Coordinates of C-alpha atoms in Angstrom, one line a residue:
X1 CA 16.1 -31.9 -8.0
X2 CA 19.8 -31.8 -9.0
X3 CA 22.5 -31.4 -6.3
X4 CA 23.5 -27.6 -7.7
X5 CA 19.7 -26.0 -7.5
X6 CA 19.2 -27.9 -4.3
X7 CA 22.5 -26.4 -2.4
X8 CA 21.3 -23.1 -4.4
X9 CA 17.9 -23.5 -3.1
X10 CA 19.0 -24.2 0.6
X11 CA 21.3 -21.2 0.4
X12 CA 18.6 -19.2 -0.7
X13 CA 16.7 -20.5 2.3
X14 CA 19.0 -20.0 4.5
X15 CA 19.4 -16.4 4.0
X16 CA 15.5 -15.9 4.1
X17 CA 15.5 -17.6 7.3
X18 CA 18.1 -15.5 8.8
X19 CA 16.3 -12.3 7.6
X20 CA 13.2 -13.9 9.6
X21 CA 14.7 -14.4 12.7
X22 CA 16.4 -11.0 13.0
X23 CA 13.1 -9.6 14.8
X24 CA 11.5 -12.8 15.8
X25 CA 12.2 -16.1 17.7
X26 CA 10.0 -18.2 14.9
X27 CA 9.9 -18.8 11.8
X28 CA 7.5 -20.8 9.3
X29 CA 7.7 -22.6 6.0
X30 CA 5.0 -19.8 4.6
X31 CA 7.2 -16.9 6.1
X32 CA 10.0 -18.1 3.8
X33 CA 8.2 -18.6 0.6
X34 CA 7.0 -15.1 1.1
X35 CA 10.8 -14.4 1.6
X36 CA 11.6 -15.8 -1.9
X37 CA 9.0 -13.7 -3.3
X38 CA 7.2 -17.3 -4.2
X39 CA 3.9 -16.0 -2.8
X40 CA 2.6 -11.9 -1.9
X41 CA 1.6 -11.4 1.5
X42 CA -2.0 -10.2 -0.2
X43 CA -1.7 -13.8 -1.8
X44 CA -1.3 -15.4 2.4
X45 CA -4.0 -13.2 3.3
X46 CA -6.9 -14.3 0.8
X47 CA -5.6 -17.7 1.8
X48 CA -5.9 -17.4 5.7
X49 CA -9.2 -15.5 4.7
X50 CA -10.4 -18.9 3.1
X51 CA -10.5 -17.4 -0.4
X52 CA -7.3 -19.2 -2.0
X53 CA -7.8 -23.1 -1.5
X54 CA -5.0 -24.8 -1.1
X55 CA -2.0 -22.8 -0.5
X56 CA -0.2 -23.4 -3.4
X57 CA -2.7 -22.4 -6.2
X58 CA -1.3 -18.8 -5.2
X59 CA 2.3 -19.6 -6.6
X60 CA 3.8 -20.8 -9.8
X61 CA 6.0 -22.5 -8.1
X62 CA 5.3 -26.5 -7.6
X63 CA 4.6 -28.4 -4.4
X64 CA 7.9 -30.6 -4.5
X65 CA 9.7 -27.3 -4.7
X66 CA 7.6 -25.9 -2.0
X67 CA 8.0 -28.8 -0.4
X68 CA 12.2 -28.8 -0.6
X69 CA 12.3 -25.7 0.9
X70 CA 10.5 -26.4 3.9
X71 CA 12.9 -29.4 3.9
X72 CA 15.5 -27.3 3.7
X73 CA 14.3 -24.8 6.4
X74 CA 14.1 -28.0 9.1
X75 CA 17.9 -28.3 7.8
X76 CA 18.6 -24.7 8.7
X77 CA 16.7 -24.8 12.2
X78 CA 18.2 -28.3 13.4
X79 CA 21.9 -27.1 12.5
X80 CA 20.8 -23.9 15.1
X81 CA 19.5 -25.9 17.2
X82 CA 15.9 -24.5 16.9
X83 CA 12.8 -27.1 18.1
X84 CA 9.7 -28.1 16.0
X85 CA 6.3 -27.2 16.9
X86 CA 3.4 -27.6 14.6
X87 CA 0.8 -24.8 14.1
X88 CA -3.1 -25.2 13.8
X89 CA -3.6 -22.9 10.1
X90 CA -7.4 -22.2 10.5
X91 CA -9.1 -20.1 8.0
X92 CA -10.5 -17.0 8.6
X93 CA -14.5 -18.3 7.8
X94 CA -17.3 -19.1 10.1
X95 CA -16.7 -22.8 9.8
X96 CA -13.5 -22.5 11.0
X97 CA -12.1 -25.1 8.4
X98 CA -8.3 -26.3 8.1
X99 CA -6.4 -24.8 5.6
X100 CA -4.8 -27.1 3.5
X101 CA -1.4 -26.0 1.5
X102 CA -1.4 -28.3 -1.2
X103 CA -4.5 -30.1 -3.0
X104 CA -3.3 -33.8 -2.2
X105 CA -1.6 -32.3 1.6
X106 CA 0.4 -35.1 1.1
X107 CA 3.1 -32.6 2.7
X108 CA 1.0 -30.6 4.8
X109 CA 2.3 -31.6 7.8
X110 CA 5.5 -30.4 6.8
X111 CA 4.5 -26.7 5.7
X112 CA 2.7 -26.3 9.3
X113 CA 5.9 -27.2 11.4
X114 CA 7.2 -24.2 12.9
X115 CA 10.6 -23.7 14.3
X116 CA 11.2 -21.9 17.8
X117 CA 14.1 -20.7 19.1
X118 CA 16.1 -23.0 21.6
X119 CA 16.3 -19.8 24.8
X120 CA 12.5 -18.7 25.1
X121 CA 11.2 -19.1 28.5
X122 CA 8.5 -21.2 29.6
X123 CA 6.0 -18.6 29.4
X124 CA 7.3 -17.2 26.3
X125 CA 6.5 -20.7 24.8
X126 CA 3.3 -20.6 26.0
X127 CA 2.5 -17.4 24.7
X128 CA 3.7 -18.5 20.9
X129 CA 1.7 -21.3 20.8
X130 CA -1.1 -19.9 22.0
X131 CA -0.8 -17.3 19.4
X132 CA 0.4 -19.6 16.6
X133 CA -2.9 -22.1 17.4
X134 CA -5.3 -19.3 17.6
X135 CA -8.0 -18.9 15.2
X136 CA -7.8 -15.6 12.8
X137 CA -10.5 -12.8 13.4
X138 CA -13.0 -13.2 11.0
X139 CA -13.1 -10.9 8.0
X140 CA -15.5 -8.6 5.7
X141 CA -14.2 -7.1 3.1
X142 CA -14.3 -3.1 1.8
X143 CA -15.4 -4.3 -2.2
X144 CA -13.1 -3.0 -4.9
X145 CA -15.9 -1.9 -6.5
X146 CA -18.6 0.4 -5.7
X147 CA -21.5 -1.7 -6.7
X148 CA -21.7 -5.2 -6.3
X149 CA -24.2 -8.5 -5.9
X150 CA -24.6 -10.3 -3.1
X151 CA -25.4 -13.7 -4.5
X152 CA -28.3 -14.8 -1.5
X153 CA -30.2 -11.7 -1.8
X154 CA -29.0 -9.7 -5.4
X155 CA -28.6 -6.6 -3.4
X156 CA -25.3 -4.7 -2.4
X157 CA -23.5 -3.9 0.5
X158 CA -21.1 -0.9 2.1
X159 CA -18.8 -4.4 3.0
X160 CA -18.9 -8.3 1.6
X161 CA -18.5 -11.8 3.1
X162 CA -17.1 -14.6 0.4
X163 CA -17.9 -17.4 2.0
X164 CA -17.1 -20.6 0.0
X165 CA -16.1 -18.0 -3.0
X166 CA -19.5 -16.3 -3.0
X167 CA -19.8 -12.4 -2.0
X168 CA -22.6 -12.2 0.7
X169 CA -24.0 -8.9 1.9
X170 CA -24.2 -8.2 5.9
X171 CA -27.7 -9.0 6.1
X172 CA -27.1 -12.3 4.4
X173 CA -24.4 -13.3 6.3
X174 CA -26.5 -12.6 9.9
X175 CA -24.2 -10.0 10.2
X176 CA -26.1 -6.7 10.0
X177 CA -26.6 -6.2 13.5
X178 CA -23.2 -5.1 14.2
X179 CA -21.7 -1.4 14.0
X180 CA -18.6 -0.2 12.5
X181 CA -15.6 1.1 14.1
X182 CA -13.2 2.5 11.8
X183 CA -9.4 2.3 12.8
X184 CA -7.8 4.5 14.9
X185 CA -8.5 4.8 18.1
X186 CA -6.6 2.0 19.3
X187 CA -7.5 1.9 23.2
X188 CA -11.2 1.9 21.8
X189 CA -11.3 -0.7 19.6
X190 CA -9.3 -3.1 21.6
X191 CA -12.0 -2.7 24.2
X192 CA -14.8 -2.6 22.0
X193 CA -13.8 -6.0 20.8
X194 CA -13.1 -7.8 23.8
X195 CA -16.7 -6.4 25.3
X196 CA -18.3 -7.6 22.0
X197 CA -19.3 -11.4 21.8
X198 CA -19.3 -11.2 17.9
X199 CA -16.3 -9.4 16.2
X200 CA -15.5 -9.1 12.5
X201 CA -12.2 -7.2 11.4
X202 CA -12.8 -5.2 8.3
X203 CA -10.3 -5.0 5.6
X204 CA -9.4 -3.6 2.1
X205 CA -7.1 -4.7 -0.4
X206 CA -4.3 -1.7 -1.2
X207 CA -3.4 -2.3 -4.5
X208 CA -0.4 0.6 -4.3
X209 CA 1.2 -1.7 -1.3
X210 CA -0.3 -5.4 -2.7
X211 CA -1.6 -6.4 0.6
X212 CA -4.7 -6.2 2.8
X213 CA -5.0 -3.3 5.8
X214 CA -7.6 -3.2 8.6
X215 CA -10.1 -0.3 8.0
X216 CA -11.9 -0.9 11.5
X217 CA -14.0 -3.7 13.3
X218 CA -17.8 -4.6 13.3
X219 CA -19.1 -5.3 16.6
X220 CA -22.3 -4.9 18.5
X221 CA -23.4 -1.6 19.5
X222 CA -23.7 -2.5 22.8
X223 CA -20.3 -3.6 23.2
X224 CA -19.2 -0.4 21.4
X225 CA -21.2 1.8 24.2
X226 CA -19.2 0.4 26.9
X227 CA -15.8 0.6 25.6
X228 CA -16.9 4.0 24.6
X229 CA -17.5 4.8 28.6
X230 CA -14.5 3.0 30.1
X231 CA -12.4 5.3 27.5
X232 CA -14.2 8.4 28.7
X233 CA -13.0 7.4 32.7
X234 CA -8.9 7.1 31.8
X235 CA -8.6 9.5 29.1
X236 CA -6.7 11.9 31.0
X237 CA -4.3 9.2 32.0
X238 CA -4.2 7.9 28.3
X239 CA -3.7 11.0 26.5
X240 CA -0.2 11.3 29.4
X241 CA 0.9 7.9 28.0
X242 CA 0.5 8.6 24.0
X243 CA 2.3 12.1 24.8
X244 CA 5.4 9.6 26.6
X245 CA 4.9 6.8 23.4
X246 CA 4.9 9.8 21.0
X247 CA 8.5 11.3 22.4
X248 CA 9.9 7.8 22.4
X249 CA 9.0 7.1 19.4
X250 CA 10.5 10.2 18.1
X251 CA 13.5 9.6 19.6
X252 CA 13.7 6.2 18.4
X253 CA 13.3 7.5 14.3
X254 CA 16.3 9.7 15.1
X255 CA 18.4 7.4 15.8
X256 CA 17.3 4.6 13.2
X257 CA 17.6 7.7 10.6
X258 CA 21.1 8.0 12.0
X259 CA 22.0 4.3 11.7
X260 CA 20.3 4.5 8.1
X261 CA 22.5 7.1 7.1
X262 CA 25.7 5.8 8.2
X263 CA 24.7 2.1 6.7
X264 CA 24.1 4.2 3.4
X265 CA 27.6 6.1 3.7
X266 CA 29.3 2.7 4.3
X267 CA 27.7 1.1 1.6
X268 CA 28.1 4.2 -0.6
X269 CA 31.2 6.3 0.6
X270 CA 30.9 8.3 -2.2
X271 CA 27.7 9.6 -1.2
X272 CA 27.3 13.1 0.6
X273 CA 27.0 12.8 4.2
X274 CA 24.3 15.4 3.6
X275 CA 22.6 13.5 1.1
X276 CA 22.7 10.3 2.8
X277 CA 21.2 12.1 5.3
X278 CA 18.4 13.4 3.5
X279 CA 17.9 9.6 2.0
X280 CA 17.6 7.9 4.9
X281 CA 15.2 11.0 6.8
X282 CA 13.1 10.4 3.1
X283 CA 12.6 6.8 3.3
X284 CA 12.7 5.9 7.2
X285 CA 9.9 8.5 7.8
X286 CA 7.4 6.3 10.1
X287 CA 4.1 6.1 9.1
X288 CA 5.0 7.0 5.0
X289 CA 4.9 3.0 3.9
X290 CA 8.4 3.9 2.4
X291 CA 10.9 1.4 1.8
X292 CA 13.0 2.7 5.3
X293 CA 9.8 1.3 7.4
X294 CA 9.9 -2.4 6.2
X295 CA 11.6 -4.8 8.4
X296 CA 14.3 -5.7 6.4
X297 CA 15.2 -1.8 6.8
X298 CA 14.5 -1.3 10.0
X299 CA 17.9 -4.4 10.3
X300 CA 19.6 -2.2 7.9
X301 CA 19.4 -5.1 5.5
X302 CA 21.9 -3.9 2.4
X303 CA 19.2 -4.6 0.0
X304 CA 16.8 -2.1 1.6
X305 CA 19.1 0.3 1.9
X306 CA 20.5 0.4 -1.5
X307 CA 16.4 0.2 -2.7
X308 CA 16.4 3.5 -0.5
X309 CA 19.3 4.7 -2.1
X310 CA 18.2 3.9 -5.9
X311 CA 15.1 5.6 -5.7
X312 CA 16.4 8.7 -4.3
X313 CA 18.7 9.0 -6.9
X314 CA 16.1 7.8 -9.9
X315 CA 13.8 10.9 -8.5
X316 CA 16.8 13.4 -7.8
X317 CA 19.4 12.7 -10.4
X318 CA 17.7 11.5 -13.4
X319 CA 14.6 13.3 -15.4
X320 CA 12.0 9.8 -14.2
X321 CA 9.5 12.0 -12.8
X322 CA 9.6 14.5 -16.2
X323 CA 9.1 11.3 -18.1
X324 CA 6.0 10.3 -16.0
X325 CA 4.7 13.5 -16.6
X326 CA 4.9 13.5 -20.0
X327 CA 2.8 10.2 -20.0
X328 CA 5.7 7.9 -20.3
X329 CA 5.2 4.2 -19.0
X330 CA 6.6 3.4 -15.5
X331 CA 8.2 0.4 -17.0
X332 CA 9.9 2.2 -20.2
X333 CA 10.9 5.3 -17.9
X334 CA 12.7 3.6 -15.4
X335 CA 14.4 1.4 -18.5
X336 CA 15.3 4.8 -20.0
X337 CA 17.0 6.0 -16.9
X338 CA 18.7 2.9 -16.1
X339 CA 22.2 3.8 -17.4
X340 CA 22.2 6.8 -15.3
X341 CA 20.9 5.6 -11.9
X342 CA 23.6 3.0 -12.2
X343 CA 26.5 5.6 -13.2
X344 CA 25.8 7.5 -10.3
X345 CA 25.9 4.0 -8.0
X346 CA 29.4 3.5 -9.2
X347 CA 30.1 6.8 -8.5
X348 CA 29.1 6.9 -5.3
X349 CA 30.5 3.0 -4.2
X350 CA 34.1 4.0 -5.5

């Protein structure tokens, strides 16, 4: 690799590093590439879930590039004086294999270093590496489609289990004896699953957000029945705690909102204080999977913000949503209302 893409690529490194570490006191080789938009986090997931084998079958990009990034990451975390500290990358399957990153895994150990901030605690440390060595929950899947085969039995399922890239029903997979729990009730299913021996997490691929979200937990129905009673017994005293969570939290979007707006009005002093207002109310609304409640926009990252801004102005200034409407492409409408999303950025940067 020349000198010029290597300094570009450790630059590029750098700042996905630095974007990492705004919220946490880790950071891994994977993180990054995810970062660099080398690999989808949907694309980790099947990998973790032992579906994607090795790591870098996921990603156009090659394994001595992959492998000059990590490089470059250890660069980045020696100059901060962050320490090394190599994670166990288990897939989610009942064999509990190793997950390899690269077919020969010549640089394997490389990808599955980790680098930890230099001021945790003692007990801090402990509590990363026990989290960063422990095994992932296994996983069942929701099937995209409605009828499927399992490929033991020829049957079909209400959820699958690929093991070793073949879709197995619950009954196949000796797993028909548990219960579902769908999300929600978060007291409950924490409970359930540490009562239950067995526990599978249950998830389904959203193709609007390209990544995989928990739709509940199997577990055994006896397990269930006790959690069930030990909620029963505090729900008084839980429902007092949500109603304190649910004011902090509300007083926590305020002021993010606020921060959002001002970020937006720096960034864009033409903007309206009003409308900048409105953007960041729009986009930082919790629980809406907008562009305001990803990380990066929750640090105010300028690139988050101005993605807030732009599609506030391609729904509100420009006729995008007309041209949907009228059966228009996504791709060719937002093409079409380029010129004017970007007048109205000039406009409001001046």
């Amino acid at each position: 690799m020349s000198e010029v893409h290597e300094s570009r690529l450790a630059r590029r490194v750098r700042e996905a590093a630095d974007a990492a570490t705004r919220r946490a006191r880790t950071v891994s080789p994977v993180e990054v590439f995810v970062r660099l938009r080398w690999l989808r986090q949907a694309q980790v997931d099947e990998w973790r879930q032992g579906r994607v084998d090795p790591l870098s079958e996921a990603t156009q990009v090659r394994p001595d590039r992959l492998a000059a990034a990590a490089r470059a990451l250890g660069d980045w975390a020696r100059d901060k004086g962050w320490e090394p500290g190599e994670a166990a990358y288990t897939a989610a399957t009942r064999d509990r294999r190793p997950l390899r990153f690269t077919p020969g895994g010549r640089d394997d150990a490389l990808f599955r270093t980790h680098w930890i901030a230099p001021d945790l605690t003692d007990a801090q440390r402990q509590r990363l590496a026990a989290k960063l060595d422990k095994a992932p929950d296994l996983e069942v899947l929701v099937p995209e489609r409605e009828r499927w085969t399992c490929t033991a039995c020829y049957g079909t399922d209400r959820f699958q289990l690929v093991e070793d890239g073949a879709p197995l029903c619950l009954t196949c997979a000796d797993l028909d004896h548990l219960v579902f729990l769908p999300s929600g009730n978060v007291a409950l299913t924490r409970r359930a699953k540490k009562e239950s021996r067995l526990s599978v997490a249950v998830v389904q691929y959203n193709r609007r957000r390209k990544r995989y979200e928990r739709r509940g937990l199997l577990v055994e129905e006896e397990a269930l029945e006790r959690a069930e009673e030990r909620c029963l017994a505090d729900e008084e005293v839980r429902t007092r705690r949500r109603e304190r969570d649910r004011e902090r939290r509300a007083a926590e979007d305020v002021e993010f909102q606020e921060a959002m707006a001002a970020e937006i009005r720096r960034l864009f002093p033409g903007c309206p204080p009003d409308r900048a207002a409105v953007i960041a109310r729009h986009a930082g609304l919790r629980g809406s999977g907008r562009v305001g409640r990803t990380a990066a926009a929750r640090d105010l990252d300028p690139e988050a913000v101005t993605l807030a801004v732009v599609a506030s102005v391609r729904h509100l200034d420009t006729d995008y949503d007309d041209l949907l409407m009228a059966g228009v492409p996504r791709t060719e409408a937002r093409s079409r209302i380029r010129g004017t999303v970007d007048a109205v950025l000039a406009r409001w940067r001046a």
